[in-house]
GROMACS .gro file of C-alpha atoms in nm:
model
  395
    1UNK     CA    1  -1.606  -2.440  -0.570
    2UNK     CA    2  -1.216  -2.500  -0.457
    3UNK     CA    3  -1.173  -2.124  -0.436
    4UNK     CA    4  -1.518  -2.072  -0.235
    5UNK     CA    5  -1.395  -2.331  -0.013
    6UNK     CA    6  -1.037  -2.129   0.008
    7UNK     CA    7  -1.258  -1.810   0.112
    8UNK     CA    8  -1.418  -2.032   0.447
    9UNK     CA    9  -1.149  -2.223   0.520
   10UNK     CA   10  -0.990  -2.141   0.847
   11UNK     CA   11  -0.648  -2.075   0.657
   12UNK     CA   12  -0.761  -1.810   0.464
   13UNK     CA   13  -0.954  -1.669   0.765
   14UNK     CA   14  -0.583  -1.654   0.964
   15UNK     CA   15  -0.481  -1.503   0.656
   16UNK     CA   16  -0.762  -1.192   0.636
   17UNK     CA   17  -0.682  -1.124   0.982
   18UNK     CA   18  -0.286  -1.116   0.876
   19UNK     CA   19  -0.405  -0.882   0.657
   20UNK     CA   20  -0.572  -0.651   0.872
   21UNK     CA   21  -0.342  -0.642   1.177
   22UNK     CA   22   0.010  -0.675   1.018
   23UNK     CA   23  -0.015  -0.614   0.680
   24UNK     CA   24  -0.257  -0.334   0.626
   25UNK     CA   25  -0.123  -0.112   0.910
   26UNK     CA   26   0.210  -0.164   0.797
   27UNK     CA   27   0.145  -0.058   0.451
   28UNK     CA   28  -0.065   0.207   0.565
   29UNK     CA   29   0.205   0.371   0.777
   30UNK     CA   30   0.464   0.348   0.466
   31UNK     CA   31   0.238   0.521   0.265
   32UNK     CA   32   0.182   0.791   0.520
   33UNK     CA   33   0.586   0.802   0.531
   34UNK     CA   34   0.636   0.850   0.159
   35UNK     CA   35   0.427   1.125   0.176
   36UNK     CA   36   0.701   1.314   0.392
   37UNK     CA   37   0.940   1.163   0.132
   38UNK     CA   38   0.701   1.309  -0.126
   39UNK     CA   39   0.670   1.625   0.002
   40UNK     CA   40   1.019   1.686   0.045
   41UNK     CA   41   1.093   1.584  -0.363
   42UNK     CA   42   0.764   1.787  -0.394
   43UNK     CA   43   0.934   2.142  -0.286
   44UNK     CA   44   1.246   2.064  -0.438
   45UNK     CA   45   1.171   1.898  -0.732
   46UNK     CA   46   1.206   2.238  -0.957
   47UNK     CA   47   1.549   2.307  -0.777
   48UNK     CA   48   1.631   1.935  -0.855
   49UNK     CA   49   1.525   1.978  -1.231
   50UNK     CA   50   1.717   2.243  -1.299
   51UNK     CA   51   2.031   2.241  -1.105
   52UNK     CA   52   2.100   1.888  -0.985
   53UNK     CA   53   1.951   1.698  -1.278
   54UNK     CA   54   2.174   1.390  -1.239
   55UNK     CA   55   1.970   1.333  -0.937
   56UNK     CA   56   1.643   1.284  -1.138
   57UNK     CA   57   1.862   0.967  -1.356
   58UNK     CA   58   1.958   0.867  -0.973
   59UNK     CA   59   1.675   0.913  -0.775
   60UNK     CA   60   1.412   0.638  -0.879
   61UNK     CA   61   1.728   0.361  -0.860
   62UNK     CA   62   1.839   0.540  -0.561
   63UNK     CA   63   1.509   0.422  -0.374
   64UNK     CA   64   1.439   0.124  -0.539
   65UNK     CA   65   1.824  -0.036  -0.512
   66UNK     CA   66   1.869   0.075  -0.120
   67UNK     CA   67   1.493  -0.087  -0.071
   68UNK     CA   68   1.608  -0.366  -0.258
   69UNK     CA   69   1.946  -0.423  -0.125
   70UNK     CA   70   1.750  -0.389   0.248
   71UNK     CA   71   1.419  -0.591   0.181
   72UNK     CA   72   1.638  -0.851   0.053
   73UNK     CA   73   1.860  -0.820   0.374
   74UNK     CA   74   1.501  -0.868   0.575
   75UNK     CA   75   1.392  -1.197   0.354
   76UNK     CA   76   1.732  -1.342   0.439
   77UNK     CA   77   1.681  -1.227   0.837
   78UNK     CA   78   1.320  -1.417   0.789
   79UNK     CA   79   1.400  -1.690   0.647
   80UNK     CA   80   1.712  -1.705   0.915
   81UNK     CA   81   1.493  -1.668   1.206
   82UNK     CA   82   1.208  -1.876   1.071
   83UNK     CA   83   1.486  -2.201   1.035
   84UNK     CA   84   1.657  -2.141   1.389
   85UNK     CA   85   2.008  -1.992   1.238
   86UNK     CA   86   1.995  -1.648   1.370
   87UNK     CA   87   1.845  -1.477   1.759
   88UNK     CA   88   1.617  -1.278   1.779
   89UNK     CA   89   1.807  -0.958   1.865
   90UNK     CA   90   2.019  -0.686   1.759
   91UNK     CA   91   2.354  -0.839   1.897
   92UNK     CA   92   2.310  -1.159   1.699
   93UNK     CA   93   2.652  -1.155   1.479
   94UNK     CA   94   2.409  -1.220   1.184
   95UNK     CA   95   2.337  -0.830   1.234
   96UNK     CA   96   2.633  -0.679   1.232
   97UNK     CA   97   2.793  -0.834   0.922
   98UNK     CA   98   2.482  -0.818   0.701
   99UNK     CA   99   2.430  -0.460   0.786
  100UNK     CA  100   2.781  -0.390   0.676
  101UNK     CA  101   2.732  -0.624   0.373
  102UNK     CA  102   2.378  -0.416   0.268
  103UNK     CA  103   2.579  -0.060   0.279
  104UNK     CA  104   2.889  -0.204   0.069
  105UNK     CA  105   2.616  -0.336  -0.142
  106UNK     CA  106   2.435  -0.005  -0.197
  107UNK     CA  107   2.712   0.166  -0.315
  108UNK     CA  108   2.748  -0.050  -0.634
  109UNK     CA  109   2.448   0.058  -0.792
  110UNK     CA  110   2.475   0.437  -0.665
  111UNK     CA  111   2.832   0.491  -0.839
  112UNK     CA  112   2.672   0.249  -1.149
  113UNK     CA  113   2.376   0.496  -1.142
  114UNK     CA  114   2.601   0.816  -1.124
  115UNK     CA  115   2.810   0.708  -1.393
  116UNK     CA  116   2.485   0.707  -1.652
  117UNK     CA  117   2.363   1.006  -1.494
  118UNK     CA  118   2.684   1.230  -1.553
  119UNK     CA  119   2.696   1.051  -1.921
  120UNK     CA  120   2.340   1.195  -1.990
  121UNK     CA  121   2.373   1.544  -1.826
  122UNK     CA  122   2.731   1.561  -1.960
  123UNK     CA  123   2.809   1.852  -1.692
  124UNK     CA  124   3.134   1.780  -1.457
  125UNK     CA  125   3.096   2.021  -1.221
  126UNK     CA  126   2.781   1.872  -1.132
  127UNK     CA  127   2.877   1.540  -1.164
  128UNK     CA  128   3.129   1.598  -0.893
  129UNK     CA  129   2.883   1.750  -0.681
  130UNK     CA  130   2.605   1.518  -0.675
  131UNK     CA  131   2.916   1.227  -0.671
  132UNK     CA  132   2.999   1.329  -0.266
  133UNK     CA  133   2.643   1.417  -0.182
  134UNK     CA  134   2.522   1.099  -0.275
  135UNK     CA  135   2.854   0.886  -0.104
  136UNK     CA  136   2.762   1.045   0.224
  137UNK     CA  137   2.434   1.019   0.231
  138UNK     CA  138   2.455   0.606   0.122
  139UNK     CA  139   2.663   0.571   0.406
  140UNK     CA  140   2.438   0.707   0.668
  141UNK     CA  141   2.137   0.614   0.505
  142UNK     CA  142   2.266   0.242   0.526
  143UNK     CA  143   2.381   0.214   0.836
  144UNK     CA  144   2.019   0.333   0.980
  145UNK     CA  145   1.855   0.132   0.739
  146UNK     CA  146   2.045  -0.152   0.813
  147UNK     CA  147   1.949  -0.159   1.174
  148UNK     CA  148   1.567  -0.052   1.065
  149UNK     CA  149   1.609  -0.379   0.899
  150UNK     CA  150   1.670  -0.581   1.174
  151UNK     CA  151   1.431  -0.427   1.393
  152UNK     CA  152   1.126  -0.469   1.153
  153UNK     CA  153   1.199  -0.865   1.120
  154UNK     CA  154   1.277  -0.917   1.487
  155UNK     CA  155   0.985  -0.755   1.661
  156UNK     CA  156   0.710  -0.923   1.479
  157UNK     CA  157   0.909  -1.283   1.526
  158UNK     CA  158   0.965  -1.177   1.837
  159UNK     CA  159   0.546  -1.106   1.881
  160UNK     CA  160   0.501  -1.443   1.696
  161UNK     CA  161   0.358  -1.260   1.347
  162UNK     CA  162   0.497  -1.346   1.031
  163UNK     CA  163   0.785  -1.078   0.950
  164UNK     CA  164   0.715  -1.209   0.611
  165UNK     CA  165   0.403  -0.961   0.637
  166UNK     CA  166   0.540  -0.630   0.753
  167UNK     CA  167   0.920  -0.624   0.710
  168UNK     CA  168   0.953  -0.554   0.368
  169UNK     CA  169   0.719  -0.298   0.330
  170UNK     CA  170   0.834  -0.102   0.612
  171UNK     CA  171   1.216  -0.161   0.499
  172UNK     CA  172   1.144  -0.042   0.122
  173UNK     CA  173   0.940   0.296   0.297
  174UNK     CA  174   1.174   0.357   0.536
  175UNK     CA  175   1.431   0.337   0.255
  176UNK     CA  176   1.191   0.608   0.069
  177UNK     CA  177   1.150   0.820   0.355
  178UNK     CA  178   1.497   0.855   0.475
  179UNK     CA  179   1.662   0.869   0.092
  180UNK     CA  180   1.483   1.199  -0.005
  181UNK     CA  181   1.522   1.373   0.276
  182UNK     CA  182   1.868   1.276   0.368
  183UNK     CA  183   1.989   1.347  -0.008
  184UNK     CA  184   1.777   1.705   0.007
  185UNK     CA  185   1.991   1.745   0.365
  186UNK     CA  186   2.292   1.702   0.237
  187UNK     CA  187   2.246   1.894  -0.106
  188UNK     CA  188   2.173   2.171   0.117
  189UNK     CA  189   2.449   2.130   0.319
  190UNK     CA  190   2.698   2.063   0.045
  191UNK     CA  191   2.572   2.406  -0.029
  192UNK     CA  192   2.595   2.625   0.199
  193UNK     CA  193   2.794   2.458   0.467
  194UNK     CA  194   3.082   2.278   0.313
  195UNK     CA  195   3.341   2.226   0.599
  196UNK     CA  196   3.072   2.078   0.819
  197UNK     CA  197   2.939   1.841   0.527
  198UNK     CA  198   3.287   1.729   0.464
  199UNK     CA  199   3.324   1.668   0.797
  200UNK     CA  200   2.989   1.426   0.817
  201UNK     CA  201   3.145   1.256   0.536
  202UNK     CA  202   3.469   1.183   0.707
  203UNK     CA  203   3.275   1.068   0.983
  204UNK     CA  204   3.046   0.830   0.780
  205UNK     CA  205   3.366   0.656   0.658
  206UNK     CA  206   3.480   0.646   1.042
  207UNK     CA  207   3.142   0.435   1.090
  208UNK     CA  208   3.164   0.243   0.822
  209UNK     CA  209   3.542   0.178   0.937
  210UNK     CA  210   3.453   0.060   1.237
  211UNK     CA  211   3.117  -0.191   1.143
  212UNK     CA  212   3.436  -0.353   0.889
  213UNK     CA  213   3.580  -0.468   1.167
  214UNK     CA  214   3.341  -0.603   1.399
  215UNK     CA  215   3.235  -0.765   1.081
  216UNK     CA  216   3.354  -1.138   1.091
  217UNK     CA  217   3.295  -1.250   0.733
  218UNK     CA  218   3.262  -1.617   0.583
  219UNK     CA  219   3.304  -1.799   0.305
  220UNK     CA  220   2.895  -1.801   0.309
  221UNK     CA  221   2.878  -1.454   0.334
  222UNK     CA  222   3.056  -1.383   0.062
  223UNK     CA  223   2.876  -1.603  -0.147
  224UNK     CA  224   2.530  -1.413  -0.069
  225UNK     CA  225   2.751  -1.085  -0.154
  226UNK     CA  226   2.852  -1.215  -0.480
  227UNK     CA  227   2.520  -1.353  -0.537
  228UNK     CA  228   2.349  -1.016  -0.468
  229UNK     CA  229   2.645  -0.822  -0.600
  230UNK     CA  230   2.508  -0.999  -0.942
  231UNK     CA  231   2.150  -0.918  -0.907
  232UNK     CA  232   2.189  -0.536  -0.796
  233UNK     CA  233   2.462  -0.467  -1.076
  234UNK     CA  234   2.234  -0.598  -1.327
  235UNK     CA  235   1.934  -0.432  -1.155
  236UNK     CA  236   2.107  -0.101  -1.130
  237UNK     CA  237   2.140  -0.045  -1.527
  238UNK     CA  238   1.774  -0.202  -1.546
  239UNK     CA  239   1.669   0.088  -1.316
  240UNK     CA  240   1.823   0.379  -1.525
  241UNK     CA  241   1.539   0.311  -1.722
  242UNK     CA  242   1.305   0.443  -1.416
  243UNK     CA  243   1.550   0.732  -1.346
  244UNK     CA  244   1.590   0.791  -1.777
  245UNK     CA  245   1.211   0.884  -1.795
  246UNK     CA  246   1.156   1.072  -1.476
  247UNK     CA  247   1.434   1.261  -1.567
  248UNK     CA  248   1.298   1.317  -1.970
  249UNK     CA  249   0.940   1.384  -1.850
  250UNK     CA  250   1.031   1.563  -1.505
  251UNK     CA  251   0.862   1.852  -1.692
  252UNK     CA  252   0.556   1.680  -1.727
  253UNK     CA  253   0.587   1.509  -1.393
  254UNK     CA  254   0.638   1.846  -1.278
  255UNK     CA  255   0.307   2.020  -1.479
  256UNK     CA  256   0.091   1.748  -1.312
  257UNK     CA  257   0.183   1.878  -0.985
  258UNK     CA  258  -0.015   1.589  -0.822
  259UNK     CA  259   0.241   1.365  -0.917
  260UNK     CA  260   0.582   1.532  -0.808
  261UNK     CA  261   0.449   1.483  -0.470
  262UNK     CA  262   0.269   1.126  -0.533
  263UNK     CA  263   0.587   0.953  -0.702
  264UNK     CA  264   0.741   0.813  -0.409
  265UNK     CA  265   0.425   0.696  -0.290
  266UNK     CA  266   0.306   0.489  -0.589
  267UNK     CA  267   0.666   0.366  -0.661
  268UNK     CA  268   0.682   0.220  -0.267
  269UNK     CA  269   0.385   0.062  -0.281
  270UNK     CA  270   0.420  -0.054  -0.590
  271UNK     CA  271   0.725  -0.240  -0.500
  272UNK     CA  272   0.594  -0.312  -0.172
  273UNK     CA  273   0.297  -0.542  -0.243
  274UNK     CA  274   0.527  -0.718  -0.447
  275UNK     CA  275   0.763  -0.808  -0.201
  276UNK     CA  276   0.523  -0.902   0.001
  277UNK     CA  277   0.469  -1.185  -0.215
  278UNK     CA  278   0.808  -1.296  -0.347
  279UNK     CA  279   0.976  -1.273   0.042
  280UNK     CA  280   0.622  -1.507   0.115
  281UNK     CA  281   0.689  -1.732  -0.186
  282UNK     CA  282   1.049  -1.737  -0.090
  283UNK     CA  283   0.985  -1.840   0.272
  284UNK     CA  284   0.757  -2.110   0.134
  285UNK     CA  285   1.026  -2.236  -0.115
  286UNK     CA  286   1.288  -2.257   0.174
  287UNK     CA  287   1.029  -2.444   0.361
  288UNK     CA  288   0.888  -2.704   0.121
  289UNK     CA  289   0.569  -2.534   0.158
  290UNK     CA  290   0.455  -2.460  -0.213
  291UNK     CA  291   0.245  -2.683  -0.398
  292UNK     CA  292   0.254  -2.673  -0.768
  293UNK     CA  293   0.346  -2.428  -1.027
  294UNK     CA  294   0.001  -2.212  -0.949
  295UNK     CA  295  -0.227  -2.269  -0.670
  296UNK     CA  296  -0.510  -2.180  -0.482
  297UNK     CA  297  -0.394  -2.036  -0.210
  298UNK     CA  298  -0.161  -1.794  -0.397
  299UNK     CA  299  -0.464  -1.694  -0.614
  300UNK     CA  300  -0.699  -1.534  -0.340
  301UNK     CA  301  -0.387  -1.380  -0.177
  302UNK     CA  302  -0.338  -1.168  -0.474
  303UNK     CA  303  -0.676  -1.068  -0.519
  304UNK     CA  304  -0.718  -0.985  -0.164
  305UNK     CA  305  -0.334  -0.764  -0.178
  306UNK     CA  306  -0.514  -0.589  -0.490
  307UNK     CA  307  -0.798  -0.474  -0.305
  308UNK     CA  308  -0.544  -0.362  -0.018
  309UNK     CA  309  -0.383  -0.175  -0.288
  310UNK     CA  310  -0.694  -0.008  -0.482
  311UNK     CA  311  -0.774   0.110  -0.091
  312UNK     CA  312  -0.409   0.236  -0.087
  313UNK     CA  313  -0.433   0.411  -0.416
  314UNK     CA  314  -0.729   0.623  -0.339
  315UNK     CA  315  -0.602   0.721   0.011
  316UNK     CA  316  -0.208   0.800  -0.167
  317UNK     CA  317  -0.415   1.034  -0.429
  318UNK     CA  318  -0.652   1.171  -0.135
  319UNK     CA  319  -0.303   1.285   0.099
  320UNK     CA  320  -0.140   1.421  -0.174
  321UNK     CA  321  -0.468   1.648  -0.239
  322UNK     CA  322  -0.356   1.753   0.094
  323UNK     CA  323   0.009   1.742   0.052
  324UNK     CA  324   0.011   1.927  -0.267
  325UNK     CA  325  -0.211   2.234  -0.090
  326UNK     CA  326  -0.050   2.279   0.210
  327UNK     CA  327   0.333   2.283   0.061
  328UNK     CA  328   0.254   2.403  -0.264
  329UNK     CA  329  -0.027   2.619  -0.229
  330UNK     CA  330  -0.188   2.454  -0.564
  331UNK     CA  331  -0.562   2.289  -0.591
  332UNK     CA  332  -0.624   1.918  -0.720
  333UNK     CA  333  -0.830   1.662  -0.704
  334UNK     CA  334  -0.896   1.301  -0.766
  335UNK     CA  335  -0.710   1.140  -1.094
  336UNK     CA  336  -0.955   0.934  -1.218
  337UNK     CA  337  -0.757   0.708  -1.462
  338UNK     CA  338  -0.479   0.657  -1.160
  339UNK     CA  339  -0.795   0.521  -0.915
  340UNK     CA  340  -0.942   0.301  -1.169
  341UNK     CA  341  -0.608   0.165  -1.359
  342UNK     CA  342  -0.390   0.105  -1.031
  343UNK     CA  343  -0.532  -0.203  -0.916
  344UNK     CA  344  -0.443  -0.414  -1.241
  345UNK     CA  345  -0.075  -0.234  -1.240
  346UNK     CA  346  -0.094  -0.382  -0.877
  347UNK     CA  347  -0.232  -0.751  -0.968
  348UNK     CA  348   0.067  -0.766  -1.227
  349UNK     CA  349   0.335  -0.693  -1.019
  350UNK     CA  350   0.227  -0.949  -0.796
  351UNK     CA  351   0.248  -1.217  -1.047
  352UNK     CA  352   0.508  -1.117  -1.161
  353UNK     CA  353   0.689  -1.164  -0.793
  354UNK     CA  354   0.536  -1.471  -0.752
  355UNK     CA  355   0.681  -1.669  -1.074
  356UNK     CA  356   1.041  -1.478  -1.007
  357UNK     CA  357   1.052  -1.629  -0.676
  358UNK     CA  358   1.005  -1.950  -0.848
  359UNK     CA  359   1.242  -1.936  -1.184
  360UNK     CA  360   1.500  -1.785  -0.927
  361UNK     CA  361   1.482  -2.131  -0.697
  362UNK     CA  362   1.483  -2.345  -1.038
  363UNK     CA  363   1.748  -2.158  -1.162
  364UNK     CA  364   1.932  -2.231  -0.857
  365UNK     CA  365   1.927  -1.868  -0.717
  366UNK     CA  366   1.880  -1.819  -0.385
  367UNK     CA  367   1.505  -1.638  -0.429
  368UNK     CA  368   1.569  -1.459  -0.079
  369UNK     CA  369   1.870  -1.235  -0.258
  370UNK     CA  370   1.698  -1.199  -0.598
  371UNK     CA  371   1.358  -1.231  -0.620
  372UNK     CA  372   1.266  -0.876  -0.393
  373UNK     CA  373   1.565  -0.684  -0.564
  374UNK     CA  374   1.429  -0.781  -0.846
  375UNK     CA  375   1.052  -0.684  -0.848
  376UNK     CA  376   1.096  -0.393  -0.682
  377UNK     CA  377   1.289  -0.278  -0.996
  378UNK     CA  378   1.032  -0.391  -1.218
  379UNK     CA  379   0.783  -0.243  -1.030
  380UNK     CA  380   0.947   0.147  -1.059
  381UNK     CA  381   1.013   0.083  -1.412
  382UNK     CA  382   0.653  -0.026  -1.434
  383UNK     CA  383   0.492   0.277  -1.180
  384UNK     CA  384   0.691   0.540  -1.357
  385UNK     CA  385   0.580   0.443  -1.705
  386UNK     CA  386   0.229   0.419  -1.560
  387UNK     CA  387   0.254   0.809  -1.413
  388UNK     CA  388   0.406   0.941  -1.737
  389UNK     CA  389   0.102   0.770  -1.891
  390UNK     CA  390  -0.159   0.899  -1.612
  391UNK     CA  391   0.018   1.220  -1.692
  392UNK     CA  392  -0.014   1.251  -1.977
  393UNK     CA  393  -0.393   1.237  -1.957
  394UNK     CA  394  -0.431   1.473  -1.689
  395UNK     CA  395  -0.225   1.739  -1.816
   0.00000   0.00000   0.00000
């Protein structure tokens, strides 16, 4: 009877409509923007298998770290503008200084990440190569995503709807759909026009230069750098596991077709409907809001987020029907076992952002710097092993 009464109440009818005008559309647009992500690693994934495989060990860390590193740069922004500590605009010092803290921060785990990768493909002329392609395109990736960042938390504030709702999925896609293409770009470049690639990564380090010193960092600042610092270290050897078994079954990844294209897509929203959680958990945390260990209220939002997602799943496989046929030239069709076994991959993750959010606070770490960093991780880890396994079936 308490959770009939949760479906009438007025609460969770605010909530549905949260759903359908912030949340929904949001996730709905990231998914259409991994699929230009996806069909980007799509046409190159054969040229990435073969000649750049240190990218495969990267790549899954690669997107989930810089979404990471950014959606937990938008839970902080949230939770800033929510308490009355930061303006609601891009000149707010808050900005500038996080932004440069975010792209310091993303470098960590892409060196980390590199370092595996050249261990397991053992190859140093390609470990030098994929070394400065993926320096300059962390530098330019950040500083867009860093502003991306701001934008998606200040607009909705700014429209009085809960960046809670949108930011982080749009911050984790955008982090999907500029990474692949950017890293493609500059592979391509690195290629065939060196001097002017070498000259983009001069000027990246000019940027990054100059957002240093506008950059007035505090003691406080650098205590949410350490603290993340922590947390995206340990999370980028955590997330060679992701980038281990796409690159040991890119052949069968590969073979599926269906797949190459879709990975981006299940990985993002994966992770995204599990941020979507822990930055709401968070915000309730910071504001006394939460009420017991498991409630109610938490309950029906996770249900309702796993029928978003079971929608999202059969639209992801649907595109990528199209995707997949109009890049590749190759026939598929619905994956049966992906439809019906997504939703309860889904309903896990949540959880499982849920209760981090919590042991982070009780821990006594701030759950805006850990707990989205964290699940998105999880979450690829989870979403890879869960196409290798869908794979596996299919092929």
């Amino acid at each position: 009877m308490a959770v009939v009464r949760a479906w009438i109440s007025e609460e969770f009818r605010e909530f549905i409509r949260e759903v359908i005008l912030a949340s929904f559309p949001a996730l709905l647009l990231c998914l259409l923007l991994d699929f230009f992500a996806g069909a980007f690693l799509g046409k190159f994934f054969d040229k990435i298998m073969n000649e750049y495989p240190i990218i495969l060990v990267i790549l899954p860390g690669l997107m989930g770290l810089r979404g990471n590193i950014y959606g937990s740069l938008a839970s902080r922004f949230t939770t800033m503008l929510h308490l009355g500590e930061m303006t609601p605009a891009l000149k707010d010092r808050n900005v500038t200084k996080n932004v440069f803290i975010s792209i310091i921060l993303s470098l960590v785990p892409v060196l980390i990440l590199w370092s595996i990768g050249a261990i397991k493909i053992r190859s140093p002329e390609i470990a030098i190569a994929v070394l400065v392609i993926i320096i300059a395109s962390t530098v330019f990736a950040g500083i867009v995503l860093g502003y991306i960042t701001a934008l998606a938390t200040i607009i909705p504030f700014k429209r009085k709807i809960d960046p809670d709702a949108v930011a982080a999925p749009i911050v984790t896609s955008a982090a999907d759909l500029i990474t692949v293409p950017l890293l493609v770009s500059f592979m391509l470049l690195y290629e065939k026009f060196s001097a002017e690639f070498y000259a983009l990564f001069a000027a990246g380090l000019v940027l990054l230069g100059l957002l240093a010193k506008l950059s007035k960092i505090g003691k406080s600042d650098r205590r949410v750098f350490a603290e993340v610092l922590g947390v995206v270290g340990a999370l980028a050897l955590l997330s060679s596991v992701s980038g281990g078994l796409l690159e040991t079954y890119s052949g069968l990844i590969y073979a599926s077709v269906i797949f190459s294209v879709m990975y981006p897509a299940v990985l993002a929203t994966t992770g995204n409907l599990g941020s979507i959680i822990g930055t709401k958990t968070s915000t309730r945390l910071h504001l006394g809001e939460l009420e017991g260990f498991i409630n109610r209220k938490i309950l029906v939002e996770i249900l309702v987020y796993s029928a978003v997602g079971a929608l999202l799943g059969l639209l992801a496989n649907l595109i990528a029907i199209f995707v997949v046929r109009a890049t590749l030239g190759v026939d598929v069709g619905i994956v049966k076992p992906f439809i019906l076994l997504y939703p309860l991959v889904l309903f896990g993750v949540m959880w499982m952002a849920y209760f981090l959010a919590i042991i982070f606070d009780r821990t006594g770490l701030d759950p805006d710097n850990a707990t989205v960093p964290t699940i998105t991780t999880i979450a690829d880890i989870i979403s890879t092993l869960f196409i290798v396994a869908v794979a596996h079936m299919i092929v």
